[in-house]
Coordinates of N, CA and C and ligand atoms in Angstrom, one line a residue:
M10 N 0.9 -1.2 0.0 CA 0.0 0.1 -0.1 C 0.8 1.2 0.1
K11 N 0.7 2.3 -0.9 CA 1.2 3.5 -1.0 C 0.2 4.5 -0.1
V12 N 1.1 5.4 0.7 CA 0.5 6.5 1.4 C 1.3 7.9 1.1
K13 N 0.2 8.7 0.8 CA 0.7 10.0 0.5 C -0.3 11.0 1.4
T14 N 0.4 12.3 1.7 CA -0.2 13.0 2.6 C -0.1 14.5 1.9
F15 N -1.3 15.1 1.6 CA -1.3 16.5 1.3 C -1.7 17.5 2.1
A16 N -0.9 18.6 2.2 CA -1.2 19.6 3.3 C -2.5 20.3 3.1
Q17 N -3.0 20.5 2.1 CA -4.2 21.2 1.9 C -5.1 20.7 0.6
S18 N -6.3 21.1 0.7 CA -7.2 20.5 -0.4 C -7.2 21.2 -1.8
K19 N -6.7 22.2 -1.7 CA -6.9 23.0 -3.2 C -6.5 22.3 -4.2
K20 N -5.2 21.7 -4.4 CA -4.6 21.5 -5.7 C -5.0 19.9 -6.1
Y21 N -5.5 19.3 -5.2 CA -5.7 17.9 -5.5 C -7.1 17.3 -5.5
T22 N -7.6 17.4 -6.7 CA -9.0 17.1 -6.8 C -9.1 16.1 -8.1
G23 N -10.4 15.7 -8.3 CA -10.7 15.0 -9.8 C -10.0 13.7 -9.8
N24 N -9.8 13.2 -11.0 CA -9.3 12.0 -11.1 C -8.2 11.5 -10.3
F25 N -7.4 12.3 -9.8 CA -6.4 11.8 -9.1 C -6.6 11.1 -7.9
L26 N -7.8 11.3 -7.5 CA -8.2 10.6 -6.3 C -9.0 9.2 -6.6
M27 N -9.2 9.1 -7.8 CA -9.9 7.8 -8.1 C -9.2 6.5 -7.7
D28 N -10.1 5.3 -7.3 CA -9.2 4.2 -6.9 C -8.4 4.3 -5.8
R29 N -8.6 5.3 -4.9 CA -8.0 5.6 -3.7 C -8.8 5.7 -2.4
T30 N -8.2 5.5 -1.3 CA -9.1 5.7 -0.1 C -8.3 7.2 0.4
V31 N -9.3 8.0 0.6 CA -8.9 9.3 1.0 C -9.4 9.6 2.5
I32 N -8.4 9.8 3.3 CA -8.6 10.0 4.7 C -8.7 11.7 5.0
V33 N -9.8 12.2 5.0 CA -10.0 13.6 5.3 C -9.6 14.1 6.7
V34 N -8.6 14.8 6.9 CA -8.4 15.4 8.4 C -8.5 16.9 8.5
D35 N -9.2 17.1 9.5 CA -9.5 18.5 10.0 C -9.6 18.4 11.5
V36 N -8.5 18.1 12.1 CA -8.3 17.9 13.6 C -9.0 19.1 14.3
L37 N -8.6 20.2 14.0 CA -9.4 21.5 14.6 C -10.0 22.2 13.6
R38 N -11.4 21.9 13.5 CA -12.0 21.0 14.4 C -13.2 20.1 13.7
A39 N -13.4 20.3 12.4 CA -14.5 19.7 11.8 C -14.5 18.4 11.6
T40 N -13.5 17.5 11.4 CA -13.6 15.9 11.4 C -13.6 15.5 12.9
S41 N -13.1 16.5 13.8 CA -13.5 15.7 15.0 C -14.7 15.9 15.4
C42 N -15.4 17.1 15.0 CA -16.8 17.2 15.3 C -17.6 16.1 14.7
I43 N -17.2 15.9 13.3 CA -18.0 15.0 12.6 C -17.9 13.5 13.2
I44 N -16.8 13.2 13.6 CA -16.5 12.0 14.3 C -17.4 11.8 15.6
W45 N -17.4 12.9 16.2 CA -18.0 12.8 17.7 C -19.6 12.9 17.5
A46 N -20.1 13.4 16.5 CA -21.5 13.4 16.3 C -22.0 12.1 15.8
C47 N -21.1 11.5 14.9 CA -21.4 10.2 14.5 C -21.5 9.1 15.8
R48 N -20.4 9.3 16.7 CA -20.2 8.5 17.8 C -21.5 8.7 18.8
N49 N -22.1 9.9 18.7 CA -23.3 10.2 19.7 C -24.5 9.9 19.0
G50 N -24.6 9.3 17.8 CA -25.7 8.8 17.1 C -26.5 9.7 16.3
A51 N -25.7 10.6 15.8 CA -26.4 11.6 14.6 C -26.8 10.6 13.5
N52 N -27.9 11.0 12.9 CA -28.4 10.1 11.7 C -27.5 10.3 10.5
R53 N -27.8 11.2 9.7 CA -26.9 11.4 8.5 C -26.0 13.0 8.6
I54 N -25.1 13.1 8.2 CA -24.3 14.3 8.4 C -24.1 14.8 6.9
I55 N -24.3 15.9 6.6 CA -24.3 16.4 5.2 C -23.1 17.6 5.1
P56 N -22.1 17.4 4.5 CA -21.2 18.8 4.3 C -21.8 19.5 3.3
V57 N -21.9 20.6 3.3 CA -22.3 21.7 2.2 C -21.3 22.9 2.1
S58 N -21.4 23.3 0.7 CA -20.4 24.2 0.3 C -20.6 25.8 0.8
D59 N -22.0 26.1 1.1 CA -22.3 27.3 1.8 C -23.6 27.3 2.5
A60 N -24.0 28.3 3.2 CA -25.2 28.2 4.0 C -26.4 28.1 3.0
G61 N -26.4 28.7 1.8 CA -27.4 28.5 1.0 C -27.8 27.2 0.5
E62 N -26.7 26.4 0.2 CA -27.1 25.0 -0.2 C -27.5 24.2 1.2
G63 N -27.0 24.7 2.4 CA -27.3 23.9 3.7 C -28.8 24.3 3.7
A64 N -29.3 25.5 3.6 CA -30.8 25.8 3.9 C -31.6 25.1 2.9
A65 N -31.3 24.8 1.6 CA -32.2 24.1 0.7 C -32.2 22.7 1.0
I66 N -30.9 21.9 1.5 CA -31.0 20.6 2.0 C -32.0 20.5 3.2
A67 N -31.7 21.4 4.1 CA -32.4 21.3 5.3 C -34.0 21.4 5.1
S68 N -34.4 22.2 4.0 CA -36.0 22.2 4.1 C -36.3 21.2 3.2
R69 N -35.5 20.4 2.5 CA -35.7 19.3 1.8 C -36.0 17.9 2.9
L70 N -35.0 17.9 3.6 CA -34.9 16.7 4.7 C -35.8 16.9 5.9
G71 N -36.2 18.4 6.1 CA -37.2 18.5 7.5 C -36.3 18.5 8.5
D72 N -36.2 17.5 9.4 CA -35.5 17.5 10.7 C -34.0 17.5 10.3
C73 N -33.5 18.8 10.6 CA -32.0 19.1 10.4 C -31.4 20.0 11.3
I74 N -30.3 19.7 11.7 CA -29.6 20.6 12.7 C -28.5 21.3 11.8
M75 N -28.6 22.6 11.9 CA -27.5 23.3 11.1 C -26.3 23.6 11.8
A76 N -25.2 23.2 11.4 CA -24.0 23.5 12.3 C -22.9 24.1 11.3
G77 N -22.2 25.1 11.9 CA -20.9 25.7 11.0 C -20.4 26.9 11.4
E78 N -19.3 27.1 11.0 CA -18.4 28.4 11.5 C -17.9 29.2 10.3
R79 N -17.5 30.5 10.7 CA -16.6 31.2 9.8 C -15.7 32.0 11.1
G80 N -14.4 31.9 10.8 CA -13.3 32.4 11.6 C -13.6 31.7 12.8
G81 N -13.8 30.5 12.9 CA -14.2 29.6 14.2 C -15.3 30.2 14.9
I82 N -16.2 31.2 14.5 CA -17.4 31.6 15.2 C -18.8 30.9 14.5
K83 N -19.7 30.5 15.3 CA -20.8 29.9 14.7 C -21.6 30.9 13.7
L84 N -22.0 30.3 12.7 CA -22.7 31.4 11.7 C -23.9 31.7 12.1
P85 N -24.3 32.9 11.6 CA -25.7 33.7 12.4 C -26.8 32.5 11.8
G86 N -27.7 32.4 13.1 CA -29.0 31.8 12.7 C -28.6 30.2 12.9
F87 N -27.6 29.7 12.9 CA -27.2 28.3 12.9 C -27.6 27.7 14.2
D88 N -27.7 26.5 14.4 CA -27.9 25.7 15.8 C -26.7 25.6 16.6
L89 N -25.7 25.0 15.8 CA -24.4 24.7 16.4 C -23.3 25.4 15.7
G90 N -22.2 25.6 16.5 CA -21.0 26.1 15.9 C -20.1 24.7 15.5
N91 N -18.7 24.9 15.9 CA -17.9 23.9 15.3 C -17.1 23.3 16.4
S92 N -17.9 23.3 17.5 CA -17.3 22.6 19.0 C -17.7 21.2 19.2
P93 N -16.9 20.2 19.0 CA -17.3 18.9 19.1 C -18.0 18.7 20.4
L94 N -17.8 19.4 21.4 CA -18.5 19.1 22.5 C -20.2 19.5 22.4
E95 N -20.2 20.5 21.5 CA -21.7 20.7 21.1 C -22.4 19.5 20.7
F96 N -21.7 18.7 20.1 CA -22.4 17.4 19.2 C -22.6 16.3 20.3
S97 N -23.2 16.6 21.5 CA -23.5 15.6 22.6 C -24.7 14.6 22.1
P98 N -24.9 13.8 22.6 CA -25.9 12.6 22.4 C -27.4 13.4 22.6
E99 N -27.3 14.2 23.7 CA -28.8 14.9 24.0 C -28.9 15.8 22.8
V100 N -28.2 16.3 22.1 CA -28.4 17.1 21.0 C -28.4 16.6 19.7
V101 N -27.6 15.5 19.4 CA -27.6 15.0 18.0 C -28.3 13.8 17.7
K102 N -28.5 12.9 18.8 CA -29.0 11.4 18.5 C -30.2 11.7 17.7
G103 N -30.3 10.7 16.4 CA -31.4 10.7 15.6 C -31.6 11.7 14.7
H104 N -31.0 12.7 14.8 CA -31.0 14.0 13.9 C -30.0 14.0 12.8
N105 N -30.4 14.7 11.7 CA -29.6 15.0 10.5 C -28.7 16.2 10.7
I106 N -27.6 16.4 10.3 CA -26.9 17.5 10.5 C -26.3 18.0 9.2
V107 N -26.6 19.3 9.0 CA -25.9 19.9 8.0 C -24.9 20.7 8.4
I108 N -23.7 20.6 7.8 CA -22.4 21.2 8.4 C -21.6 22.0 7.2
N109 N -21.2 23.2 7.5 CA -20.4 24.0 6.6 C -19.5 24.6 7.2
T110 N -18.1 24.5 7.1 CA -17.0 24.9 7.8 C -16.0 25.7 6.8
T111 N -15.1 26.2 7.3 CA -14.1 27.2 6.4 C -13.2 26.1 5.7
N112 N -12.8 25.1 6.2 CA -11.8 24.4 5.4 C -12.1 22.8 5.4
G113 N -12.7 22.3 6.7 CA -13.0 20.9 6.7 C -14.0 20.4 5.6
T114 N -15.1 21.2 5.6 CA -16.2 20.6 4.6 C -15.7 20.8 3.3
V115 N -14.8 21.7 3.0 CA -14.4 22.0 1.6 C -13.3 20.9 1.3
A116 N -12.5 20.3 2.1 CA -11.7 19.3 1.9 C -12.6 17.9 1.7
L117 N -13.6 17.8 2.3 CA -14.6 16.6 2.3 C -15.1 16.7 0.9
K118 N -15.6 17.7 0.4 CA -16.2 17.8 -1.0 C -14.9 17.8 -1.8
A119 N -13.8 18.1 -1.8 CA -12.8 17.9 -2.6 C -12.3 16.6 -3.0
A120 N -12.7 15.6 -1.9 CA -12.3 14.2 -1.9 C -13.4 13.4 -2.5
E121 N -14.6 14.0 -3.1 CA -15.8 13.4 -3.4 C -15.5 12.3 -4.7
G122 N -14.4 12.5 -5.3 CA -14.2 11.6 -6.6 C -13.4 10.3 -6.0
A123 N -13.2 10.1 -5.0 CA -12.2 9.1 -4.3 C -13.1 7.7 -4.2
A124 N -12.4 6.6 -4.3 CA -13.3 5.1 -4.1 C -13.8 5.1 -2.7
N125 N -13.1 5.7 -1.7 CA -13.6 5.8 -0.4 C -13.1 7.0 0.4
V126 N -14.2 7.8 0.9 CA -13.7 9.0 1.8 C -14.2 8.6 3.2
L127 N -13.1 8.8 4.3 CA -13.2 8.6 5.5 C -13.0 9.9 6.2
A128 N -13.4 10.1 7.4 CA -13.1 11.3 8.2 C -12.1 10.7 9.4
G129 N -11.0 11.4 9.4 CA -10.0 11.0 10.4 C -9.5 12.2 11.4
A130 N -9.2 11.8 12.3 CA -8.7 13.0 13.4 C -7.9 12.2 14.5
M131 N -7.3 13.0 15.3 CA -6.6 12.3 16.5 C -7.6 11.3 17.3
I132 N -8.7 11.8 17.5 CA -9.6 11.1 18.4 C -10.0 9.5 17.8
N133 N -9.6 9.4 16.5 CA -10.2 7.9 16.0 C -8.9 7.5 15.1
H134 N -7.6 7.9 15.3 CA -6.6 7.6 14.4 C -6.2 6.2 14.1
S135 N -6.5 5.3 15.1 CA -6.2 3.9 14.9 C -7.4 3.2 14.2
A136 N -8.5 3.6 14.6 CA -9.7 3.0 14.0 C -9.7 3.6 12.4
V137 N -9.4 4.6 12.0 CA -9.6 5.1 10.5 C -8.5 4.4 9.9
A138 N -7.3 4.1 10.5 CA -6.3 3.7 9.7 C -6.4 2.1 9.5
R139 N -7.0 1.4 10.6 CA -7.6 0.2 10.4 C -8.6 0.0 9.2
K140 N -9.4 0.8 9.2 CA -10.6 0.8 8.3 C -9.9 1.0 6.8
A141 N -9.1 1.8 6.8 CA -8.3 2.1 5.4 C -7.5 1.0 5.0
A142 N -6.8 0.2 6.0 CA -6.0 -0.9 5.6 C -6.9 -2.1 5.2
E143 N -8.2 -2.1 5.8 CA -9.1 -3.1 5.4 C -9.6 -3.0 3.9
L144 N -9.8 -1.7 3.6 CA -10.3 -1.5 2.3 C -9.3 -1.7 1.3
G145 N -7.9 -1.8 1.4 CA -7.0 -2.3 0.6 C -6.4 -1.4 -0.3
K146 N -6.8 -0.3 -0.6 CA -6.5 0.6 -1.5 C -5.3 1.6 -1.2
D147 N -4.7 2.2 -2.1 CA -3.6 3.2 -1.8 C -4.3 4.4 -1.1
V148 N -3.4 5.0 0.0 CA -4.2 5.8 0.8 C -3.6 7.3 0.6
I149 N -4.6 8.4 0.5 CA -4.3 9.6 0.6 C -4.7 10.2 1.8
I150 N -3.9 10.9 2.8 CA -4.3 11.5 3.8 C -4.4 13.2 3.4
L151 N -5.7 13.4 3.2 CA -6.0 14.7 2.7 C -6.2 15.8 4.0
C152 N -5.2 16.6 4.2 CA -5.5 17.6 5.4 C -6.2 18.8 4.9
A153 N -7.0 19.2 5.7 CA -7.8 20.3 5.2 C -6.9 21.7 5.4
G154 N -6.0 21.6 6.1 CA -5.2 23.0 6.2 C -6.1 24.1 6.7
T155 N -5.4 25.2 6.9 CA -6.1 26.5 7.3 C -6.0 27.6 6.1
E156 N -7.3 28.1 5.7 CA -7.3 29.1 4.8 C -6.3 28.8 3.5
G157 N -6.3 27.7 3.2 CA -5.3 27.4 2.0 C -3.9 26.9 2.3
E158 N -3.6 27.0 3.7 CA -2.3 26.9 3.9 C -2.0 25.6 5.0
F159 N -0.7 25.1 4.9 CA -0.3 24.0 5.7 C -0.6 24.3 7.1
S160 N -1.2 23.3 7.9 CA -1.7 23.6 9.3 C -1.2 22.6 10.2
A161 N -0.2 22.9 11.3 CA 0.6 21.8 11.7 C -0.3 20.9 12.6
D162 N -1.5 21.3 13.0 CA -2.3 20.4 13.7 C -2.8 19.2 13.0
D163 N -3.1 19.5 11.6 CA -3.6 18.7 10.8 C -2.5 17.6 10.3
I164 N -1.1 18.1 10.4 CA 0.0 17.2 9.8 C 0.3 16.5 10.9
C165 N 0.2 16.9 12.2 CA 0.4 15.9 13.5 C -0.5 14.8 13.4
A166 N -1.8 15.2 13.2 CA -2.9 14.1 13.2 C -2.8 13.0 11.8
A167 N -2.2 13.7 10.8 CA -1.9 12.9 9.6 C -0.6 11.9 10.1
G168 N 0.1 12.3 10.8 CA 1.3 11.6 11.3 C 0.9 10.4 12.0
A169 N -0.2 10.7 13.2 CA -0.7 9.7 13.8 C -1.3 8.6 13.0
I170 N -2.1 9.2 12.1 CA -2.8 8.1 11.3 C -1.8 7.1 10.5
A171 N -0.7 7.8 9.9 CA 0.3 7.1 9.1 C 0.8 6.1 9.9
T172 N 1.2 6.5 11.0 CA 2.0 5.6 12.0 C 1.0 4.5 12.6
S173 N -0.2 4.7 12.5 CA -1.1 3.6 13.1 C -1.4 2.7 11.7
L174 N -1.3 3.3 10.4 CA -1.4 2.5 9.3 C -0.3 1.5 9.1
C175 N 0.8 1.8 9.6 CA 1.9 0.8 9.5 C 1.5 -0.4 10.3
Q176 N 0.7 -0.3 11.3 CA 0.3 -1.6 12.2 C -0.5 -2.5 11.5
Y177 N -1.2 -1.9 10.5 CA -2.4 -2.7 9.8 C -2.1 -3.1 8.4
A178 N -1.1 -2.4 7.8 CA -0.9 -2.7 6.3 C 0.7 -2.7 6.1
E179 N 1.0 -3.4 5.1 CA 2.3 -3.2 4.6 C 2.5 -1.9 3.7
I180 N 3.2 -0.9 4.1 CA 3.5 0.4 3.4 C 4.5 0.2 2.5
T181 N 4.4 0.2 1.2 CA 5.3 0.1 0.2 C 6.1 1.4 -0.1
S182 N 5.2 2.3 -0.1 CA 6.0 3.7 -0.3 C 5.2 4.8 0.5
Q183 N 6.0 5.9 0.9 CA 5.3 7.0 1.6 C 5.8 8.3 1.2
C184 N 5.3 9.4 1.0 CA 5.8 10.5 0.5 C 6.5 11.1 1.5
D185 N 7.2 12.2 1.3 CA 8.1 12.9 2.2 C 7.3 13.6 3.3
L186 N 6.1 14.2 2.9 CA 5.2 14.9 3.9 C 4.5 13.8 4.8
T187 N 4.5 12.5 4.5 CA 4.0 11.4 5.3 C 5.3 11.2 6.4
L188 N 6.6 11.1 5.9 CA 7.6 11.0 6.8 C 7.6 11.9 7.9
V189 N 7.4 13.2 7.3 CA 7.7 14.6 8.0 C 6.5 14.4 9.1
A190 N 5.2 14.1 8.7 CA 4.2 14.1 9.6 C 4.2 13.0 10.6
R191 N 4.9 11.9 10.4 CA 5.0 10.8 11.2 C 6.1 11.4 12.5
S192 N 7.1 12.1 12.1 CA 8.0 12.4 12.9 C 7.6 13.5 13.7
L193 N 6.7 14.5 13.2 CA 6.2 15.5 13.9 C 5.3 14.9 15.1
Y194 N 4.4 13.8 14.6 CA 3.7 13.1 15.7 C 4.5 12.5 16.8
K195 N 5.6 11.9 16.4 CA 6.5 11.1 17.4 C 6.9 12.3 18.4
D196 N 7.5 13.3 17.9 CA 7.9 14.4 18.5 C 6.9 15.0 19.5
W197 N 5.7 15.2 19.0 CA 4.8 15.7 19.9 C 4.2 14.9 21.0
K198 N 4.1 13.5 20.4 CA 3.7 12.4 21.5 C 4.8 12.3 22.6
E199 N 6.0 12.5 22.3 CA 7.1 12.3 23.3 C 7.5 13.6 24.1
G200 N 6.5 14.8 23.7 CA 6.6 16.2 24.5 C 7.9 16.9 23.9
R201 N 8.3 16.8 22.8 CA 9.5 17.7 22.2 C 9.0 18.8 21.3
V202 N 7.6 18.8 21.0 CA 7.1 19.9 20.2 C 5.8 20.2 20.8
D203 N 5.6 21.5 21.0 CA 4.4 22.4 21.3 C 3.9 23.0 20.3
L204 N 2.5 22.5 20.0 CA 1.8 22.9 19.0 C 1.1 24.1 19.3
S205 N 1.0 24.8 20.5 CA 0.3 25.8 20.9 C 0.6 27.0 20.4
K206 N 2.0 27.0 19.7 CA 2.0 28.3 19.0 C 1.7 28.5 17.5
S207 N 1.2 27.2 17.2 CA 0.9 27.2 15.7 C -0.4 28.0 15.6
Y208 N -0.5 28.3 14.2 CA -1.5 29.4 13.9 C -2.9 29.3 14.3
H209 N -3.4 28.1 13.7 CA -4.9 27.8 13.9 C -5.0 27.5 15.6
Y210 N -4.3 26.6 16.0 CA -4.2 26.2 17.6 C -4.2 27.5 18.4
S211 N -3.3 28.4 18.2 CA -3.3 29.6 19.2 C -4.5 30.5 18.9
R212 N -5.0 30.6 17.8 CA -6.3 31.2 17.3 C -7.4 30.7 18.0
L213 N -7.5 29.4 18.1 CA -8.8 29.0 18.7 C -8.7 29.1 20.3
I214 N -7.3 29.1 20.8 CA -7.2 29.4 22.4 C -7.6 30.8 22.5
D215 N -7.2 31.9 21.5 CA -7.4 33.2 21.8 C -9.1 33.4 21.7
L216 N -9.7 32.4 20.9 CA -11.3 32.6 20.9 C -11.8 32.1 21.9
G217 N -11.2 31.4 22.8 CA -11.9 30.8 24.0 C -12.2 29.4 24.0
F218 N -11.6 28.7 22.8 CA -11.6 27.4 22.7 C -10.9 26.3 23.2
A219 N -10.2 26.7 24.2 CA -9.1 25.8 24.9 C -9.7 24.2 25.0
E220 N -10.8 24.2 25.6 CA -11.5 22.8 25.9 C -11.7 22.1 24.5
D221 N -12.0 22.7 23.4 CA -12.1 21.9 22.3 C -10.8 21.6 21.7
V222 N -9.7 22.4 21.9 CA -8.3 21.9 21.5 C -8.0 20.8 22.4
D223 N -8.0 20.7 23.5 CA -7.8 19.7 24.5 C -8.5 18.5 24.0
F224 N -9.8 18.5 23.8 CA -10.5 17.5 23.2 C -10.1 16.7 22.0
C225 N -9.8 17.5 21.2 CA -9.3 17.1 19.8 C -8.0 16.6 19.8
F226 N -7.0 16.9 20.6 CA -5.8 16.3 20.6 C -5.9 14.9 21.6
Q227 N -7.0 14.5 22.0 CA -6.9 13.1 22.6 C -6.9 12.1 21.8
E228 N -6.0 11.1 21.9 CA -5.7 10.0 20.9 C -6.9 8.8 21.4
D229 N -7.5 8.4 20.1 CA -8.0 7.1 20.0 C -9.1 7.0 21.3
I230 N -9.9 8.0 21.3 CA -11.1 8.0 22.4 C -12.4 7.3 21.7
T231 N -12.3 7.0 20.4 CA -13.6 6.4 19.9 C -13.0 5.5 18.7
D232 N -13.7 4.3 18.4 CA -13.6 3.5 17.0 C -14.3 3.9 16.0
I233 N -15.2 4.8 16.2 CA -16.1 5.2 15.0 C -15.2 5.8 13.9
V234 N -15.8 5.3 12.6 CA -15.1 6.0 11.6 C -16.1 6.4 10.5
P235 N -16.2 7.6 10.4 CA -17.4 8.1 9.5 C -16.9 7.9 8.1
C236 N -17.8 7.6 6.9 CA -17.6 7.5 5.8 C -18.4 8.3 4.8
Y237 N -18.0 9.1 4.0 CA -18.8 10.0 3.2 C -19.0 9.3 1.7
R238 N -20.3 9.3 1.5 CA -20.5 8.5 0.4 C -21.9 9.0 0.0
D239 N -22.2 9.4 -1.5 CA -23.3 9.9 -1.9 C -23.9 11.0 -1.5
G240 N -23.1 11.9 -0.7 CA -23.4 13.2 -0.3 C -23.8 13.2 1.2
F241 N -23.6 12.0 1.9 CA -23.9 11.7 3.3 C -22.8 11.3 3.9
I242 N -22.7 11.5 5.1 CA -21.5 11.0 6.1 C -22.3 10.1 7.1
Q243 N -21.9 8.9 7.4 CA -22.4 8.1 8.3 C -21.3 7.0 8.7
P244 N -21.5 6.4 10.0 CA -20.4 5.6 10.4 C -20.3 4.4 9.3
C245 N -19.0 3.9 9.1 CA -18.8 2.8 8.2 C -19.5 1.4 8.5
Ligands
LIG136 O1 -12.2 25.3 8.9 C1 -12.7 24.5 9.3 O2 -13.4 23.5 8.9 C2 -13.0 24.6 10.9 O3 -12.8 23.3 11.6 C3 -12.1 25.5 11.5 S1 -12.5 26.0 13.0 O4 -11.6 25.2 13.8 O5 -14.0 25.9 13.5 O6 -12.4 27.4 13.1
LIG137 MG1 -8.6 22.9 10.9

């Protein structure tokens, strides 16, 4: 199995993803929210490109929670922002969720041409790696990045996923960014790297989301692996 990591979603779309499993990673915070919402019993999660598309889908489906952010802050008129802890069982169980975020849902939609699209983060890195190994295709770890740029938080989570993949599959080749991501993850895990000065991490702290950041950097707290197919995300 070959593994590649992309730092952000803009350049890599279309046919390139065909016949591969793409693991979309937006550790802060969209894929962490999606994983947690699935774990807490959400029905279908629908990533959308903008609030207008979200409103159209919500009126078609009827029962829908609207979730999303811009600049980290809940969109006006929406039910939820992009804090994983908001997606509690009491709030999400049995409900559809329409979600629109600055980078994470863009990356999910960019991955639509792939054979399999999975949502990964720190909180499910072993489970998503195991699922990708079972699927048997070459893997692309597609980091959402932040505003079109490399984001250290995503690269660290990509490193966690790639490290876990090595346990479940024979890796015949890995790109340089995968190697760097694995090394960043190792250094972070062993306390040699402090991500709190990185751009998006520190911005979320400044916005008052320290609890979210702590939550999103817990490792393997769930085995849930969301799968995005035909416009909907549900557990695999
Ligand atoms: O860009 C995104 O998709 C979000 O996860 C960013 S934020 O953490 O809500 O600011
Ligand atoms: Mg992010």
